[in-house]
XYZ file of C-alpha atoms in Angstrom:
533
model
C 177.754 18.976 -15.985
C 175.618 19.349 -12.877
C 175.320 16.622 -10.252
C 172.024 13.882 -10.685
C 171.330 15.773 -14.401
C 170.542 12.671 -16.264
C 172.052 12.503 -20.369
C 170.483 10.890 -23.460
C 173.088 8.481 -24.145
C 172.456 7.531 -27.355
C 172.015 8.733 -30.350
C 168.409 8.832 -32.448
C 167.835 5.817 -34.424
C 167.451 6.010 -38.348
C 165.367 2.933 -39.431
C 165.318 -0.747 -39.894
C 167.533 -0.443 -43.358
C 171.599 -0.113 -43.567
C 173.543 -0.457 -40.605
C 170.955 -0.706 -38.323
C 169.971 -4.219 -40.184
C 172.865 -5.871 -39.038
C 173.194 -5.163 -35.677
C 169.579 -6.359 -35.276
C 171.124 -10.054 -37.386
C 173.574 -10.434 -34.875
C 171.194 -9.793 -32.174
C 168.991 -12.001 -33.669
C 172.224 -14.941 -34.040
C 172.232 -14.259 -29.705
C 169.012 -14.670 -29.172
C 168.956 -18.129 -30.965
C 171.565 -19.093 -29.434
C 175.594 -21.105 -31.254
C 174.372 -24.544 -31.868
C 171.363 -23.704 -34.648
C 172.419 -24.277 -37.601
C 170.899 -21.558 -40.157
C 172.099 -21.693 -43.926
C 173.414 -19.066 -46.238
C 171.135 -18.142 -49.615
C 172.984 -19.761 -51.883
C 173.950 -23.029 -50.199
C 172.568 -27.279 -51.490
C 170.742 -28.477 -48.538
C 168.275 -31.206 -47.421
C 164.973 -30.777 -46.202
C 163.701 -33.645 -44.152
C 159.672 -33.975 -45.333
C 159.719 -35.349 -41.108
C 161.729 -33.296 -39.381
C 159.748 -30.239 -41.416
C 156.948 -32.355 -39.458
C 158.556 -32.941 -35.550
C 158.812 -29.770 -35.548
C 155.383 -28.495 -36.113
C 154.619 -29.016 -33.084
C 151.875 -31.190 -33.299
C 153.425 -34.593 -31.510
C 156.459 -34.854 -30.115
C 158.968 -36.885 -31.232
C 158.114 -39.840 -28.996
C 154.779 -40.571 -30.808
C 154.356 -43.207 -31.913
C 151.638 -41.478 -34.130
C 154.207 -39.596 -35.823
C 156.025 -42.802 -36.528
C 152.997 -44.143 -38.545
C 152.249 -41.328 -40.270
C 151.586 -42.257 -43.549
C 152.011 -39.741 -46.679
C 149.865 -39.937 -49.174
C 151.924 -37.789 -51.959
C 155.491 -39.801 -52.733
C 158.322 -37.834 -52.057
C 161.091 -38.942 -50.839
C 162.405 -38.939 -47.473
C 164.743 -36.021 -48.896
C 164.925 -33.527 -51.210
C 168.053 -31.821 -52.734
C 167.699 -27.445 -52.901
C 169.226 -24.728 -52.934
C 168.785 -22.146 -50.591
C 167.030 -19.009 -52.185
C 166.691 -16.406 -49.646
C 165.873 -15.704 -45.445
C 164.018 -13.494 -43.941
C 165.009 -13.218 -39.903
C 161.529 -12.741 -37.833
C 160.135 -13.080 -33.989
C 156.656 -13.820 -32.596
C 155.233 -10.948 -31.267
C 153.491 -12.057 -28.875
C 156.468 -15.247 -27.524
C 159.467 -13.254 -29.106
C 160.673 -16.285 -30.537
C 163.165 -15.670 -33.155
C 162.622 -17.798 -36.320
C 163.353 -18.245 -39.405
C 161.763 -18.335 -43.437
C 163.788 -19.716 -45.413
C 162.850 -20.818 -49.286
C 164.048 -22.968 -51.000
C 163.477 -24.426 -54.361
C 164.459 -28.430 -55.990
C 167.997 -28.267 -56.636
C 169.472 -27.258 -59.733
C 173.194 -27.119 -60.891
C 172.382 -23.897 -63.342
C 171.093 -22.330 -60.305
C 172.009 -18.508 -59.469
C 171.509 -16.215 -56.521
C 172.598 -13.374 -55.597
C 174.331 -12.526 -52.187
C 173.536 -9.665 -49.625
C 177.079 -7.821 -49.702
C 178.004 -6.876 -45.638
C 179.088 -3.802 -46.531
C 177.113 -3.109 -43.221
C 179.373 -4.147 -40.496
C 180.787 -2.728 -37.221
C 182.857 -3.667 -34.023
C 179.859 -4.629 -31.830
C 180.532 -5.288 -27.908
C 177.467 -7.260 -26.078
C 176.673 -9.398 -23.311
C 173.987 -12.243 -22.115
C 173.111 -12.850 -18.693
C 170.787 -15.192 -17.483
C 168.255 -13.461 -14.319
C 168.230 -14.001 -10.949
C 165.439 -13.545 -8.711
C 166.215 -10.000 -8.340
C 167.174 -9.112 -11.727
C 163.672 -10.806 -12.935
C 161.342 -8.853 -10.128
C 159.618 -6.115 -11.144
C 160.261 -4.932 -8.153
C 163.504 -4.118 -8.266
C 166.059 -3.710 -11.359
C 168.449 -5.667 -13.012
C 172.179 -6.021 -12.231
C 175.188 -5.563 -15.090
C 178.829 -7.367 -13.906
C 181.036 -4.319 -13.794
C 182.803 -5.628 -17.321
C 179.381 -5.635 -19.054
C 178.924 -2.322 -18.382
C 182.376 -0.694 -18.752
C 182.221 -3.063 -22.533
C 178.901 -2.519 -23.851
C 177.243 1.278 -22.119
C 178.851 4.730 -22.718
C 181.134 5.588 -19.530
C 179.446 6.844 -16.624
C 180.066 10.396 -15.674
C 181.799 9.660 -12.136
C 182.259 12.813 -10.774
C 178.443 13.433 -10.095
C 177.222 12.696 -6.834
C 174.414 9.676 -7.973
C 176.131 9.056 -11.552
C 173.255 8.121 -14.235
C 172.109 8.239 -17.905
C 169.895 6.439 -19.790
C 170.564 3.773 -22.037
C 167.776 3.890 -25.537
C 167.608 0.384 -27.120
C 165.375 -1.402 -29.443
C 164.199 -4.758 -29.305
C 163.930 -7.228 -32.594
C 160.076 -5.271 -32.996
C 161.538 -2.197 -33.451
C 160.234 -1.337 -29.961
C 162.582 1.541 -28.093
C 163.445 0.775 -24.222
C 165.144 3.248 -22.101
C 166.279 1.976 -19.523
C 167.939 4.710 -16.381
C 171.650 3.221 -15.400
C 172.953 3.981 -12.538
C 176.012 3.132 -10.260
C 174.983 3.127 -6.377
C 174.605 0.097 -3.591
C 176.540 -1.228 -1.161
C 178.493 -2.482 -2.390
C 178.139 0.483 -5.230
C 177.140 -1.753 -8.676
C 175.737 -0.894 -12.235
C 171.864 -1.044 -12.296
C 169.013 -0.391 -14.495
C 166.415 1.266 -12.893
C 163.477 3.016 -13.933
C 162.343 1.590 -17.131
C 163.253 -2.198 -15.997
C 160.406 -3.360 -13.825
C 157.936 -2.315 -17.534
C 160.223 -4.572 -19.538
C 160.503 -7.487 -17.343
C 156.557 -7.379 -17.480
C 155.708 -7.012 -21.240
C 158.420 -9.295 -21.864
C 156.839 -12.080 -19.378
C 160.332 -12.331 -17.573
C 160.941 -15.276 -14.920
C 164.163 -16.359 -13.331
C 166.026 -18.456 -15.965
C 165.104 -16.286 -18.996
C 168.923 -14.744 -20.306
C 168.532 -10.888 -21.765
C 171.061 -10.279 -24.803
C 172.110 -6.544 -25.169
C 174.452 -5.143 -27.758
C 176.341 -2.196 -28.793
C 177.646 -0.732 -32.110
C 180.314 1.182 -32.667
C 177.805 3.498 -33.960
C 176.646 3.726 -30.365
C 173.207 2.542 -31.474
C 172.023 -0.587 -28.614
C 169.370 -3.519 -28.801
C 168.113 -5.168 -26.508
C 167.058 -9.425 -26.939
C 165.659 -11.908 -24.967
C 165.610 -15.991 -25.157
C 163.403 -18.104 -22.660
C 164.329 -20.576 -20.616
C 160.586 -22.174 -20.717
C 159.374 -24.043 -24.129
C 157.284 -21.727 -25.964
C 154.129 -23.012 -26.460
C 152.024 -22.478 -29.941
C 149.771 -20.743 -31.262
C 147.323 -23.048 -33.155
C 145.528 -25.192 -31.215
C 145.054 -28.927 -32.083
C 141.459 -28.392 -32.008
C 141.349 -25.836 -35.221
C 142.581 -27.837 -37.449
C 143.524 -30.862 -37.088
C 147.533 -33.054 -36.814
C 146.429 -35.473 -39.275
C 145.371 -32.138 -42.053
C 149.528 -29.971 -40.156
C 150.748 -33.526 -41.342
C 149.066 -33.500 -45.245
C 149.510 -29.845 -45.817
C 153.044 -29.256 -44.850
C 154.010 -33.391 -47.173
C 152.101 -30.994 -49.963
C 153.455 -28.634 -50.085
C 156.734 -29.816 -51.066
C 155.347 -31.846 -52.732
C 153.946 -28.649 -55.387
C 156.641 -26.927 -55.538
C 159.309 -30.281 -56.482
C 157.048 -31.647 -58.977
C 156.323 -28.359 -60.524
C 160.005 -26.986 -59.729
C 159.179 -23.566 -58.050
C 159.724 -22.648 -55.234
C 158.349 -23.479 -51.386
C 158.164 -21.778 -47.821
C 159.272 -23.588 -44.778
C 159.464 -21.065 -41.271
C 162.884 -23.339 -38.658
C 163.260 -22.328 -35.243
C 166.627 -23.027 -33.685
C 165.006 -24.990 -30.818
C 163.806 -27.710 -32.795
C 164.990 -30.352 -34.902
C 167.633 -29.876 -37.956
C 165.876 -30.755 -41.103
C 167.173 -28.287 -43.805
C 171.235 -29.147 -43.951
C 174.235 -29.099 -45.961
C 174.300 -31.421 -48.532
C 177.788 -31.946 -47.553
C 177.143 -32.965 -43.968
C 174.762 -35.116 -44.608
C 176.652 -36.468 -47.033
C 179.772 -37.285 -44.542
C 177.506 -38.035 -41.697
C 176.440 -41.464 -43.640
C 179.449 -42.165 -44.775
C 180.732 -42.596 -40.811
C 178.713 -45.782 -41.053
C 177.622 -45.105 -37.614
C 176.528 -49.047 -36.502
C 175.207 -50.685 -33.365
C 177.348 -49.980 -30.714
C 179.412 -46.950 -31.904
C 180.165 -44.840 -29.724
C 179.198 -40.931 -30.582
C 178.893 -37.577 -28.721
C 175.959 -34.879 -29.085
C 176.648 -31.030 -28.571
C 173.181 -29.056 -26.619
C 172.060 -25.653 -25.052
C 171.995 -26.114 -21.289
C 169.418 -24.159 -19.769
C 172.501 -21.924 -19.167
C 172.673 -21.023 -22.073
C 176.077 -22.799 -22.335
C 177.391 -25.439 -24.777
C 177.016 -28.951 -23.187
C 178.715 -32.203 -24.724
C 176.550 -35.286 -23.732
C 178.406 -39.564 -24.876
C 176.386 -42.258 -25.376
C 176.777 -45.243 -27.398
C 174.076 -46.180 -31.034
C 172.055 -49.610 -29.594
C 170.148 -50.227 -32.181
C 169.747 -49.071 -36.358
C 166.996 -48.888 -37.964
C 163.635 -46.336 -39.762
C 162.438 -43.477 -38.086
C 159.194 -44.353 -40.151
C 157.547 -47.692 -41.652
C 156.365 -45.345 -44.503
C 159.926 -43.377 -45.185
C 162.206 -46.749 -46.121
C 165.756 -45.947 -46.167
C 165.533 -42.339 -44.909
C 168.502 -41.345 -41.934
C 165.936 -38.893 -40.522
C 167.008 -40.901 -36.933
C 167.669 -43.692 -37.498
C 169.810 -43.711 -35.059
C 168.349 -45.002 -31.494
C 170.565 -44.567 -28.741
C 171.777 -44.575 -25.460
C 173.235 -42.245 -23.377
C 175.874 -42.426 -20.163
C 174.311 -40.056 -17.740
C 171.049 -38.941 -16.566
C 170.615 -34.859 -17.315
C 167.882 -32.086 -16.412
C 166.890 -31.445 -20.163
C 165.790 -33.526 -22.709
C 167.522 -35.172 -24.931
C 166.303 -37.596 -28.059
C 166.442 -41.022 -27.967
C 166.143 -41.430 -31.334
C 169.046 -39.029 -34.076
C 170.143 -38.223 -36.413
C 173.698 -39.263 -38.277
C 175.127 -36.012 -39.162
C 173.966 -34.107 -34.925
C 175.957 -36.441 -33.707
C 180.284 -36.691 -34.130
C 182.388 -40.351 -33.171
C 183.711 -40.392 -30.321
C 187.092 -40.948 -29.871
C 188.966 -41.076 -26.712
C 191.575 -41.791 -25.818
C 193.336 -44.168 -24.152
C 194.195 -42.266 -20.351
C 197.606 -43.955 -19.719
C 198.595 -43.521 -23.638
C 197.486 -39.617 -22.981
C 200.224 -39.654 -19.895
C 202.812 -41.281 -21.500
C 201.581 -38.283 -24.801
C 202.467 -35.088 -22.215
C 206.060 -37.083 -20.450
C 207.106 -37.912 -23.940
C 206.011 -34.562 -24.760
C 207.998 -33.303 -21.964
C 210.981 -35.629 -22.933
C 211.837 -34.410 -25.986
C 210.198 -31.147 -26.499
C 211.759 -29.094 -23.822
C 211.339 -25.351 -23.650
C 214.353 -23.550 -22.162
C 214.387 -20.149 -21.759
C 218.065 -17.812 -21.654
C 218.022 -17.559 -18.085
C 218.086 -21.606 -17.765
C 221.562 -22.160 -20.294
C 223.716 -19.866 -19.574
C 226.566 -19.350 -21.986
C 230.626 -18.909 -19.935
C 233.681 -19.329 -22.323
C 236.642 -21.155 -20.517
C 240.321 -19.257 -21.188
C 242.479 -22.335 -22.366
C 246.491 -21.250 -22.855
C 246.673 -22.593 -25.903
C 242.407 -22.009 -27.048
C 239.230 -20.590 -25.521
C 235.865 -23.193 -25.942
C 232.643 -22.698 -24.918
C 230.754 -24.563 -22.775
C 226.223 -24.669 -22.644
C 225.438 -24.917 -18.834
C 221.333 -25.770 -17.881
C 221.075 -25.450 -14.155
C 224.285 -26.035 -13.555
C 225.357 -29.015 -15.347
C 228.077 -28.311 -18.175
C 226.007 -29.871 -21.517
C 228.437 -30.330 -23.701
C 231.048 -32.899 -20.760
C 230.871 -36.436 -21.443
C 228.333 -39.356 -20.315
C 230.416 -38.626 -16.888
C 230.598 -35.957 -16.688
C 226.884 -35.664 -17.067
C 225.850 -38.828 -14.581
C 223.923 -36.242 -12.008
C 220.811 -35.908 -15.506
C 221.223 -40.017 -15.964
C 218.697 -41.135 -12.722
C 216.227 -38.402 -14.356
C 215.633 -40.606 -18.240
C 216.621 -43.757 -15.781
C 213.356 -42.272 -13.608
C 211.068 -41.578 -16.353
C 211.826 -44.792 -19.101
C 210.299 -47.746 -15.531
C 208.176 -45.036 -15.273
C 206.547 -45.339 -18.300
C 207.190 -49.338 -18.889
C 205.106 -49.303 -15.108
C 202.179 -48.037 -17.090
C 202.085 -50.495 -19.283
C 201.990 -52.917 -16.529
C 199.263 -50.898 -15.426
C 200.895 -49.691 -12.414
C 199.361 -46.941 -10.342
C 199.566 -43.162 -12.128
C 200.513 -41.243 -9.807
C 203.890 -41.410 -9.988
C 203.908 -40.223 -13.534
C 202.362 -36.857 -12.234
C 205.278 -36.659 -9.127
C 207.775 -36.979 -13.293
C 205.686 -34.361 -14.531
C 205.667 -32.042 -11.808
C 209.125 -32.210 -11.971
C 209.663 -31.653 -15.328
C 208.346 -29.240 -15.014
C 210.772 -27.683 -11.110
C 213.375 -28.093 -13.860
C 211.720 -26.335 -17.022
C 210.376 -23.515 -14.705
C 207.852 -22.660 -16.984
C 206.344 -25.235 -19.680
C 204.611 -23.644 -22.467
C 201.758 -24.041 -23.462
C 199.593 -25.446 -26.593
C 196.200 -24.323 -25.521
C 195.698 -20.847 -26.684
C 192.559 -19.002 -25.941
C 190.274 -21.245 -24.124
C 186.784 -20.027 -23.030
C 185.200 -19.285 -19.351
C 181.631 -19.164 -18.540
C 180.254 -17.496 -15.341
C 176.277 -17.332 -14.680
C 176.218 -17.165 -18.678
C 178.400 -14.338 -19.630
C 180.969 -15.574 -22.102
C 185.348 -14.747 -22.150
C 188.127 -16.012 -22.649
C 191.758 -16.344 -21.867
C 195.050 -16.697 -22.792
C 196.638 -19.536 -20.832
C 200.350 -18.894 -22.591
C 199.510 -15.483 -20.198
C 199.410 -16.830 -17.059
C 202.284 -18.948 -14.980
C 200.272 -21.937 -13.128
C 196.758 -22.547 -11.440
C 197.078 -19.343 -8.302
C 198.171 -16.648 -11.292
C 195.327 -17.950 -13.560
C 193.128 -18.549 -10.982
C 193.596 -14.620 -9.760
C 192.887 -13.137 -13.198
C 189.516 -14.782 -13.598
C 188.579 -13.261 -10.821
C 189.697 -10.416 -11.487
C 188.154 -10.592 -14.679
C 184.715 -11.356 -13.692
C 184.562 -9.394 -10.321
C 184.646 -11.700 -7.694
C 188.636 -10.909 -6.492
C 188.663 -13.326 -3.386
C 186.513 -15.828 -4.072
C 187.637 -17.848 -6.346
C 191.093 -19.302 -3.523
C 188.067 -18.801 -0.621
C 186.490 -21.792 -2.785
C 183.198 -20.855 -0.613
C 180.734 -19.703 -3.144
C 182.365 -20.027 -6.739
C 184.292 -24.043 -7.636
C 186.092 -24.040 -10.867
C 185.778 -27.172 -13.691
C 186.823 -27.977 -16.563
C 185.542 -29.859 -20.035
C 188.370 -31.676 -21.832
C 187.765 -32.736 -25.436
C 186.714 -35.549 -25.364
C 183.706 -33.774 -23.701
C 183.865 -35.149 -19.802
C 184.120 -32.598 -17.040
C 187.218 -32.544 -14.377
C 186.954 -30.040 -10.988
C 190.550 -27.924 -12.051
C 193.855 -28.502 -9.967
C 193.728 -32.471 -10.250
C 196.188 -32.718 -12.642
C 199.267 -30.625 -13.567
C 198.759 -27.783 -15.205
C 200.787 -28.263 -17.742
C 198.259 -31.780 -18.873
C 195.344 -28.889 -17.885
C 196.616 -26.594 -20.338
C 196.861 -29.941 -23.265
C 193.820 -31.693 -22.632
C 191.187 -28.616 -21.566
C 188.169 -27.228 -24.229
C 186.486 -24.624 -21.743
C 186.050 -23.871 -18.126
C 182.988 -23.083 -16.129
C 183.104 -21.193 -12.952
C 179.880 -23.276 -11.156
C 177.654 -21.975 -8.481
C 178.557 -23.839 -4.918
């Protein structure tokens, strides 16, 4: 191939059916976000009219007018339905994704044909939150090295200026062409020509995200996710809010009375008003009361998952006209401030009970685990033969101590066991926990390498998510070295100049990496975050 020659990296598109429809569905789901609980065809769900009204953006969820809206139809606060069909759509003006869900009042004789998944294929994808340079109409789009290698055709590095054309479809079936180059100081992967047109057309800004995926057949698709909430196209001056309320309720009421199908439009950023029946029943059976502690998942500004905790301060009907409705019947108080919007009233199926282990009890459990289930490898335990004039016997040694010898012969181990027990007693006396960590560290030194119970762990960095296996690492230094390679930031995590490592435990708390022993970290970490200072 001649130097500087541009080559077309993608095959021609073959329409929107078959494999391409599978690609479209996957892109749609990525743009919708991981917290959007889309129902499936044939599923039994509860439809909540109050939530449908709330989604309409006619009034805010905190507005008293919505609470006092009086339905003129005799309709239940929740309606059991079957999901007939689902069509994934995208707004022409805003690129916001939404679903058209067809529902039918529940019938035990209900049957529906489920679409097959014969066209599934392996897909590589990445998401990136746009920086000021990415969102500028005068620059280009910078890709992480790992994303470029996994999601784009390989460049011909024998060229003086390696480049190729990338062709990708968006959710409107519009075809975009981007020139992919490898240049700059330091050299990096960039989308140059074609990118500023994409930014202008999509009205992209700093904080918005780009979603790019590529199938094993070589087809690529591109989508966006806006950070700022999108404005509704319906003006309140054209149709009154009250009329819209009545219209939504009337449609559902008529469908129920006539036992026919009705359609609703379901948006990812709206309230969850189409919910799996079992999920609703299980949540109501939790019997949340005043004083109950809970956690709730949210999507952060960089589209990562955030868990906040709070306390239920009141249980009451959200609307005086829908008695005994579970819709937003829990008034809550959050534990901490947040930069994202959170409701002050939630529904039971949106939250999880907070079961917080006592910190001292966690420390005891960890030490108990280390004492009762030590991990011995072949290098730590040695078998030696002791010759005798009468017979031969085997002796097993751990750190040079004969494990088969009498108690007196193993007195060197007894102080350690006594020390561990004394420290556990001190915990129950509410002494400081730093001595417990000393015991844990001593156990780690003895066993040389502790076996982690955590395996696959997600690592987040500026909208990019990777998965690592903590059992592959010997400790913090080994993990940090591998994370630097994984995110192409060699040396920057160790220097602490630009990035810092935090992690989320299973209870939802955020902590700094390195404050605990490696064993404790492995057994309590849920997700890891590389954050900009």
